[in-house]
């Protein structure tokens, strides 16, 4: 699991660290984001892990491989991956410091839905984004046409590039064919799709907007961001439900390590707080129905949890080879050590209760990496929360030094965006030395013996 743990229906985990060691003669004390560490070499596994549930198989008994070994920690500056920029759109706005300060304060962003009339819905609350502004990032004409999923992506992506000092003038001096975009989504342009279907049923096919298909398909976030910035490197999307963003980070890192790109803009975006999204998850019986206490509805690991709370937004990282970042004098925020992807081959939504799919993924992505913080998937579901804890305890035999928290307790479950938003929360934990609380922890499950940072923030120097 490592420094950053990202989760979803498919749970994914990502390893980040802030310590930079001078590998191959490269010394980085001049970069603010990385603490100089004498002669220490970075462990090879700083990675997101993904464990994805698939169709249940009743005839195969799953067994963990007894010979799982982690990759050797990368030392080649051309293959080491660093984070040089971050951007987000969240229920707490689009400023990263404000976002993390709200988390540290333990403030809930869960409110009653007013994007549409949810009066007759059995669930009437969510982590709904309000007062979103795309001014300065999207022109008015396109802004009116775009699904929120793509609006969030364009703003978060451009903000990440700006933080990485990769604005339009800087990009003109670089080889844009070696800069790619990989921003995924679980649901895609759900509003655009729903509106198109409604037009078809009520008025006939001739009334369907020509933007129906383009603004519905899942790769449009990456495509629009590339068109907007002129980036011509690898460009596509990945859609793996709640593990989407972590898969994107993992794939983006591999593009850089294989020499196919110098920089990748990667993450996840989602905008499913709308009738079809809320109604669909109600039908799945997946959502909390605590309508009288929406701010207390998302309660990871608490005995009284009754389902997850829908969220939305976008989280994007600028991932870059260490060699390229140093050549252009970029500010390095953290280092991505590696990742792994697995599937527990069990069920569409429920993980294996023993956490095998997740634990095998964690094991493949790291070995003795000094992990002392986990940003957990922790959706506030009955089965998922404990399965994840079982997986963590299976991998880390001694969890006394590990702290684990759940960002979704305050912002809800952002589906395809969850991993992106939580990656940023994890990087902020690394760089600030403060962990945000897991709120609404009134009656902790007895099986949860790891410090979950209940209700109040804690100071903690994160290694990985």
Coordinates of C-alpha atoms in Angstrom, one line a residue:
X1 CA 0.0 0.0 0.0
X2 CA 2.5 2.7 0.6
X3 CA 2.3 6.4 1.2
X4 CA -0.8 6.8 -0.7
X5 CA -3.7 4.4 -0.7
X6 CA -6.4 5.0 -3.2
X7 CA -9.5 2.9 -3.3
X8 CA -12.8 2.3 -5.0
X9 CA -15.1 -0.6 -5.9
X10 CA -11.9 -1.7 -7.3
X11 CA -9.5 -0.7 -4.6
X12 CA -6.2 0.8 -5.7
X13 CA -3.2 1.7 -3.7
X14 CA -0.3 4.0 -4.4
X15 CA 3.1 4.5 -2.8
X16 CA 4.5 8.0 -2.4
X17 CA 7.4 9.3 -0.4
X18 CA 9.0 12.7 0.1
X19 CA 12.5 11.7 0.8
X20 CA 15.0 12.1 -2.0
X21 CA 18.3 10.3 -2.0
X22 CA 21.1 11.1 -4.3
X23 CA 21.0 8.0 -6.6
X24 CA 23.5 7.8 -9.4
X25 CA 25.2 10.9 -8.1
X26 CA 22.0 13.0 -8.2
X27 CA 21.6 15.0 -5.0
X28 CA 18.3 16.9 -4.5
X29 CA 18.5 18.9 -1.3
X30 CA 17.7 22.0 -3.3
X31 CA 14.1 20.8 -4.0
X32 CA 11.6 21.8 -1.4
X33 CA 9.4 18.8 -1.6
X34 CA 12.1 16.2 -0.8
X35 CA 14.1 16.0 2.4
X36 CA 17.8 15.1 1.9
X37 CA 18.6 11.7 3.4
X38 CA 22.3 11.1 3.7
X39 CA 23.1 8.0 1.7
X40 CA 19.7 6.3 1.8
X41 CA 18.4 4.9 -1.5
X42 CA 14.8 5.0 -2.2
X43 CA 13.0 1.7 -2.0
X44 CA 11.9 0.5 -5.4
X45 CA 8.3 0.2 -4.5
X46 CA 6.5 3.5 -4.2
X47 CA 3.3 2.5 -5.8
X48 CA -0.4 2.5 -6.1
X49 CA -1.9 -0.9 -5.6
X50 CA -5.1 -1.8 -7.2
X51 CA -7.3 -4.6 -6.3
X52 CA -10.3 -4.9 -8.5
X53 CA -13.3 -7.1 -7.9
X54 CA -14.6 -9.1 -10.8
X55 CA -17.3 -11.8 -11.4
X56 CA -17.6 -14.2 -8.5
X57 CA -16.1 -17.6 -9.2
X58 CA -17.4 -20.4 -7.0
X59 CA -15.2 -23.2 -8.3
X60 CA -11.7 -21.6 -7.9
X61 CA -10.1 -21.3 -4.5
X62 CA -7.9 -18.2 -4.5
X63 CA -4.4 -18.5 -3.1
X64 CA -1.8 -15.9 -2.6
X65 CA 1.5 -16.5 -4.4
X66 CA 4.1 -17.7 -1.8
X67 CA 6.9 -16.2 -3.9
X68 CA 5.7 -12.6 -4.3
X69 CA 8.6 -10.3 -4.4
X70 CA 8.6 -6.5 -4.8
X71 CA 10.5 -4.8 -7.6
X72 CA 13.9 -3.4 -6.8
X73 CA 13.7 0.3 -6.0
X74 CA 14.4 2.3 -9.0
X75 CA 17.8 4.2 -9.1
X76 CA 17.9 5.4 -12.7
X77 CA 17.0 9.1 -12.8
X78 CA 15.2 8.6 -16.1
X79 CA 13.0 6.0 -14.5
X80 CA 12.4 7.5 -11.1
X81 CA 9.1 9.2 -11.0
X82 CA 8.5 12.5 -9.1
X83 CA 5.4 14.6 -8.6
X84 CA 5.9 18.2 -9.7
X85 CA 2.4 19.5 -9.8
X86 CA -1.1 18.9 -8.4
X87 CA -4.5 20.2 -9.2
X88 CA -8.0 19.5 -7.9
X89 CA -11.7 20.4 -7.9
X90 CA -13.4 19.4 -4.7
X91 CA -16.4 20.0 -2.4
X92 CA -14.0 22.3 -0.6
X93 CA -13.1 24.3 -3.7
X94 CA -10.2 24.2 -6.1
X95 CA -7.4 25.5 -3.9
X96 CA -5.2 22.6 -2.6
X97 CA -4.2 24.3 0.7
X98 CA -7.8 25.2 1.5
X99 CA -8.8 21.6 0.6
X100 CA -6.3 20.1 3.0
X101 CA -6.9 22.7 5.8
X102 CA -10.6 21.8 5.7
X103 CA -9.7 18.1 6.0
X104 CA -7.4 18.9 8.9
X105 CA -10.2 20.8 10.7
X106 CA -12.4 17.7 10.3
X107 CA -15.0 19.7 8.4
X108 CA -17.6 17.7 6.5
X109 CA -18.5 18.7 3.0
X110 CA -21.6 16.5 2.8
X111 CA -24.8 18.5 2.3
X112 CA -28.4 18.2 1.0
X113 CA -28.5 17.9 -2.8
X114 CA -29.8 20.9 -4.6
X115 CA -28.5 20.3 -8.1
X116 CA -31.8 18.6 -8.9
X117 CA -35.0 17.9 -7.0
X118 CA -34.2 15.0 -4.8
X119 CA -37.3 15.3 -2.6
X120 CA -38.7 11.9 -3.6
X121 CA -35.3 10.1 -3.4
X122 CA -34.6 7.8 -0.5
X123 CA -31.1 9.4 -0.4
X124 CA -31.1 13.2 -0.5
X125 CA -27.5 14.2 0.3
X126 CA -24.0 14.0 -1.2
X127 CA -20.6 15.6 -1.4
X128 CA -22.0 18.1 -4.0
X129 CA -19.7 20.7 -5.5
X130 CA -21.1 24.2 -5.2
X131 CA -19.9 27.6 -6.6
X132 CA -17.6 25.9 -9.1
X133 CA -15.9 28.4 -11.4
X134 CA -14.0 27.7 -14.6
X135 CA -13.2 31.3 -15.2
X136 CA -9.8 31.7 -16.8
X137 CA -9.6 28.0 -17.8
X138 CA -12.6 27.3 -20.1
X139 CA -14.2 29.8 -22.6
X140 CA -17.8 30.6 -22.0
X141 CA -19.2 28.8 -25.1
X142 CA -17.5 25.5 -24.4
X143 CA -18.2 25.8 -20.7
X144 CA -22.0 25.8 -21.3
X145 CA -21.8 22.7 -23.5
X146 CA -19.5 20.6 -21.3
X147 CA -20.5 17.9 -18.9
X148 CA -19.3 18.8 -15.3
X149 CA -17.0 15.7 -15.5
X150 CA -15.0 17.4 -18.2
X151 CA -15.1 20.9 -16.7
X152 CA -13.6 19.5 -13.5
X153 CA -10.9 17.7 -15.5
X154 CA -9.9 20.8 -17.5
X155 CA -9.7 23.0 -14.4
X156 CA -7.8 20.5 -12.2
X157 CA -5.5 19.5 -15.1
X158 CA -4.6 23.1 -15.9
X159 CA -4.1 23.9 -12.3
X160 CA -1.7 21.0 -11.9
X161 CA 0.3 22.1 -15.0
X162 CA 0.4 25.7 -13.6
X163 CA 1.8 24.4 -10.2
X164 CA 4.4 22.4 -12.1
X165 CA 5.4 25.6 -13.9
X166 CA 4.1 24.2 -17.2
X167 CA 2.0 27.0 -18.4
X168 CA 1.5 27.7 -22.1
X169 CA 4.8 29.6 -22.4
X170 CA 6.8 26.9 -20.6
X171 CA 5.2 24.2 -22.7
X172 CA 6.2 25.9 -25.9
X173 CA 9.8 25.3 -25.0
X174 CA 9.3 21.6 -24.4
X175 CA 8.8 18.6 -26.7
X176 CA 5.0 18.3 -26.4
X177 CA 5.1 14.9 -28.1
X178 CA 6.7 13.6 -24.9
X179 CA 4.0 14.9 -22.6
X180 CA 0.9 12.8 -22.2
X181 CA -2.5 12.9 -20.5
X182 CA -4.2 10.0 -18.7
X183 CA -7.2 11.2 -16.8
X184 CA -9.8 8.5 -16.3
X185 CA -13.4 8.4 -15.1
X186 CA -15.6 5.7 -13.8
X187 CA -18.9 7.0 -15.2
X188 CA -17.9 9.5 -17.9
X189 CA -20.2 12.3 -19.0
X190 CA -23.2 11.0 -17.2
X191 CA -25.3 14.2 -17.5
X192 CA -24.6 14.5 -21.2
X193 CA -25.5 10.8 -21.7
X194 CA -28.7 11.1 -19.7
X195 CA -29.8 14.3 -21.5
X196 CA -29.2 12.6 -24.9
X197 CA -31.3 9.6 -24.0
X198 CA -34.0 11.9 -22.6
X199 CA -34.0 13.9 -25.9
X200 CA -34.2 10.7 -27.9
X201 CA -37.2 9.3 -26.0
X202 CA -39.2 12.6 -25.7
X203 CA -38.4 14.3 -29.1
X204 CA -36.8 11.7 -31.4
X205 CA -33.3 11.2 -32.6
X206 CA -33.2 14.5 -34.7
X207 CA -33.2 16.4 -31.4
X208 CA -30.1 14.8 -30.0
X209 CA -27.2 17.3 -29.7
X210 CA -24.1 16.5 -31.8
X211 CA -22.2 16.7 -28.6
X212 CA -24.1 13.7 -27.1
X213 CA -21.5 11.0 -27.9
X214 CA -18.3 13.1 -27.7
X215 CA -19.2 14.5 -24.3
X216 CA -20.4 11.1 -22.9
X217 CA -17.4 8.9 -23.7
X218 CA -14.9 8.3 -21.0
X219 CA -11.7 9.4 -22.8
X220 CA -13.0 12.9 -23.4
X221 CA -11.3 14.4 -20.3
X222 CA -7.8 13.4 -21.5
X223 CA -8.7 14.5 -25.1
X224 CA -10.0 17.9 -24.2
X225 CA -7.1 18.7 -21.9
X226 CA -4.7 17.7 -24.6
X227 CA -6.5 19.8 -27.2
X228 CA -6.5 22.7 -24.8
X229 CA -2.8 22.5 -24.1
X230 CA -1.3 20.9 -27.3
X231 CA 0.1 17.9 -25.4
X232 CA 0.7 15.1 -28.0
X233 CA 2.1 12.3 -25.9
X234 CA 0.2 9.1 -24.8
X235 CA -3.5 10.1 -24.5
X236 CA -6.3 7.8 -23.4
X237 CA -8.4 7.1 -20.3
X238 CA -8.9 4.1 -18.0
X239 CA -12.2 3.2 -16.4
X240 CA -11.9 0.9 -13.4
X241 CA -14.6 2.2 -11.2
X242 CA -13.2 3.5 -7.9
X243 CA -9.7 2.4 -8.7
X244 CA -9.6 4.5 -11.9
X245 CA -7.2 7.2 -10.8
X246 CA -4.7 4.8 -9.3
X247 CA -4.7 2.8 -12.5
X248 CA -4.0 6.0 -14.3
X249 CA -1.0 6.8 -12.0
X250 CA 0.4 3.3 -12.5
X251 CA 0.0 3.4 -16.3
X252 CA 1.4 6.9 -16.5
X253 CA 4.5 6.0 -14.5
X254 CA 5.1 3.0 -16.8
X255 CA 5.0 5.3 -19.9
X256 CA 7.7 7.4 -18.4
X257 CA 9.8 4.4 -17.3
X258 CA 9.5 2.8 -20.7
X259 CA 10.9 6.0 -22.2
X260 CA 7.6 6.9 -24.0
X261 CA 7.1 10.2 -22.2
X262 CA 9.0 12.6 -20.0
X263 CA 5.8 14.0 -18.3
X264 CA 2.4 12.5 -17.8
X265 CA -0.7 14.4 -16.5
X266 CA -2.7 11.8 -14.7
X267 CA -5.6 11.4 -12.4
X268 CA -9.4 10.9 -12.2
X269 CA -12.6 12.9 -12.6
X270 CA -16.2 12.3 -11.8
X271 CA -19.5 14.2 -11.7
X272 CA -22.2 11.7 -10.8
X273 CA -24.2 13.8 -8.3
X274 CA -27.2 13.9 -10.7
X275 CA -30.5 11.9 -11.0
X276 CA -29.1 8.9 -12.8
X277 CA -26.0 8.6 -10.6
X278 CA -27.8 8.9 -7.3
X279 CA -30.8 6.8 -8.4
X280 CA -28.5 4.1 -9.8
X281 CA -26.5 3.7 -6.6
X282 CA -29.8 3.8 -4.5
X283 CA -30.9 0.8 -6.7
X284 CA -27.6 -0.9 -5.8
X285 CA -28.4 -0.3 -2.1
X286 CA -24.9 1.0 -1.7
X287 CA -25.6 4.5 -0.2
X288 CA -26.1 5.6 3.3
X289 CA -29.6 6.7 4.1
X290 CA -28.8 9.0 7.0
X291 CA -30.9 11.9 5.6
X292 CA -31.4 13.4 9.0
X293 CA -27.6 13.6 9.7
X294 CA -25.8 14.0 6.3
X295 CA -22.6 15.3 7.8
X296 CA -22.4 12.2 10.0
X297 CA -23.4 9.7 7.3
X298 CA -19.9 8.7 6.0
X299 CA -18.3 6.9 9.0
X300 CA -15.5 4.5 8.0
X301 CA -14.9 1.6 10.4
X302 CA -17.7 2.7 12.7
X303 CA -20.1 0.0 13.8
X304 CA -23.1 2.2 12.7
X305 CA -22.0 2.8 9.1
X306 CA -24.7 2.0 6.6
X307 CA -23.2 2.7 3.2
X308 CA -21.1 5.2 1.3
X309 CA -21.9 8.9 0.5
X310 CA -21.7 10.0 -3.1
X311 CA -19.0 12.6 -3.9
X312 CA -17.6 14.2 -7.0
X313 CA -14.6 16.2 -8.3
X314 CA -11.2 15.7 -9.9
X315 CA -7.7 15.1 -8.7
X316 CA -4.7 15.3 -11.1
X317 CA -0.9 14.9 -10.6
X318 CA 1.9 15.9 -12.9
X319 CA 4.2 12.9 -12.9
X320 CA 7.7 13.4 -14.4
X321 CA 11.0 11.6 -14.7
X322 CA 13.5 12.7 -12.1
X323 CA 16.0 13.4 -14.8
X324 CA 13.6 15.7 -16.8
X325 CA 12.5 17.5 -13.6
X326 CA 16.0 18.2 -12.6
X327 CA 17.0 19.4 -16.1
X328 CA 14.2 22.0 -16.1
X329 CA 14.7 23.0 -12.5
X330 CA 11.2 21.8 -11.4
X331 CA 10.1 21.9 -7.8
X332 CA 9.8 18.3 -6.6
X333 CA 6.9 17.7 -4.2
X334 CA 7.2 13.9 -3.6
X335 CA 8.3 10.7 -5.3
X336 CA 6.1 7.9 -6.7
X337 CA 7.9 4.6 -5.9
X338 CA 5.7 2.2 -7.8
X339 CA 2.5 0.2 -7.8
X340 CA 0.7 -3.0 -8.7
X341 CA -2.6 -4.1 -10.1
X342 CA -4.6 -7.2 -9.1
X343 CA -8.1 -8.5 -9.1
X344 CA -9.7 -10.6 -6.3
X345 CA -12.0 -12.3 -8.9
X346 CA -14.8 -12.5 -6.4
X347 CA -17.9 -10.2 -6.8
X348 CA -18.9 -7.0 -8.6
X349 CA -19.0 -4.8 -5.5
X350 CA -18.0 -6.8 -2.4
X351 CA -14.4 -7.6 -1.7
X352 CA -13.3 -10.9 -0.3
X353 CA -13.7 -10.7 3.4
X354 CA -10.2 -11.9 4.1
X355 CA -8.9 -9.0 1.9
X356 CA -6.8 -11.4 -0.3
X357 CA -7.1 -9.4 -3.5
X358 CA -6.0 -6.2 -1.8
X359 CA -3.2 -7.8 0.3
X360 CA -1.7 -9.6 -2.7
X361 CA -1.6 -6.2 -4.5
X362 CA 0.1 -4.5 -1.6
X363 CA 2.6 -7.3 -1.4
X364 CA 3.5 -7.0 -5.1
X365 CA 4.0 -3.3 -4.9
X366 CA 6.2 -3.1 -1.9
X367 CA 8.5 -5.0 0.4
X368 CA 9.9 -3.7 3.7
X369 CA 9.4 -0.2 2.3
X370 CA 9.1 1.7 5.6
X371 CA 5.4 2.4 5.2
X372 CA 4.0 4.2 8.2
X373 CA 0.9 5.9 6.8
X374 CA -2.1 4.5 4.8
X375 CA -4.8 6.7 3.2
X376 CA -7.4 4.0 3.1
X377 CA -10.2 3.4 0.6
X378 CA -12.6 3.3 3.6
X379 CA -15.9 4.0 1.9
X380 CA -18.1 3.4 5.0
X381 CA -19.6 0.1 3.7
X382 CA -20.2 -2.9 5.9
X383 CA -18.0 -5.4 4.0
X384 CA -15.4 -3.2 2.4
X385 CA -14.1 -1.4 5.4
X386 CA -13.2 -4.5 7.3
X387 CA -11.9 -6.4 4.3
X388 CA -9.4 -3.6 3.7
X389 CA -8.2 -3.6 7.3
X390 CA -7.8 -7.4 7.1
X391 CA -5.7 -7.0 4.0
X392 CA -3.5 -4.3 5.7
X393 CA -3.0 -6.5 8.8
X394 CA -2.1 -9.5 6.6
X395 CA 0.7 -7.6 4.9
X396 CA 2.0 -5.5 7.8
X397 CA 2.4 -7.9 10.7
X398 CA 3.2 -5.0 13.1
X399 CA 1.0 -2.0 12.6
X400 CA 1.9 -0.2 15.8
X401 CA 3.8 2.5 13.9
X402 CA 1.2 2.8 11.1
X403 CA -1.5 5.4 11.1
X404 CA -4.5 5.1 8.7
X405 CA -7.3 7.6 7.9
X406 CA -10.3 7.9 5.6
X407 CA -10.7 11.0 3.5
X408 CA -14.1 9.9 2.3
X409 CA -15.5 10.6 5.8
X410 CA -15.5 14.3 4.9
X411 CA -15.8 14.5 1.1
X412 CA -17.7 11.4 0.2
X413 CA -16.8 8.8 -2.4
X414 CA -15.7 10.5 -5.6
X415 CA -15.8 7.2 -7.6
X416 CA -13.3 7.6 -10.5
X417 CA -12.0 10.8 -8.9
X418 CA -11.4 9.3 -5.4
X419 CA -7.9 8.1 -6.0
X420 CA -6.9 11.5 -7.5
X421 CA -8.3 13.5 -4.6
X422 CA -6.8 11.1 -2.0
X423 CA -3.4 11.1 -3.7
X424 CA -3.3 14.8 -3.2
X425 CA -4.4 14.4 0.4
X426 CA -1.6 11.9 0.9
X427 CA 1.0 14.2 -0.6
X428 CA -0.1 17.0 1.7
X429 CA 0.2 14.6 4.6
X430 CA 3.8 13.9 3.5
X431 CA 4.7 17.5 3.0
X432 CA 3.0 19.0 6.1
X433 CA 3.6 16.3 8.6
X434 CA -0.1 16.4 9.7
X435 CA -2.7 13.7 9.1
X436 CA -6.4 14.7 8.8
X437 CA -8.8 12.9 11.0
X438 CA -11.3 10.2 10.1
X439 CA -14.5 11.9 11.4
X440 CA -17.7 10.3 12.7
X441 CA -15.7 7.6 14.6
X442 CA -18.0 7.1 17.6
X443 CA -18.0 3.3 17.9
X444 CA -15.0 1.7 16.3
X445 CA -15.2 -1.9 15.1
X446 CA -13.1 -4.0 17.5
X447 CA -11.2 -5.7 14.6
X448 CA -9.8 -2.3 13.7
X449 CA -6.6 -2.2 15.8
X450 CA -4.7 0.3 13.6
X451 CA -4.7 4.0 14.7
X452 CA -7.4 5.5 12.4
X453 CA -6.8 9.1 13.5
X454 CA -10.3 9.4 15.0
X455 CA -12.0 12.8 14.9
X456 CA -8.9 14.9 15.5
X457 CA -5.9 15.5 13.3
X458 CA -2.5 14.2 14.4
X459 CA 1.1 15.2 13.7
X460 CA 3.0 12.4 12.1
X461 CA 6.2 12.3 10.0
X462 CA 5.3 10.2 7.0
X463 CA 8.1 8.0 5.6
X464 CA 6.2 6.2 2.8

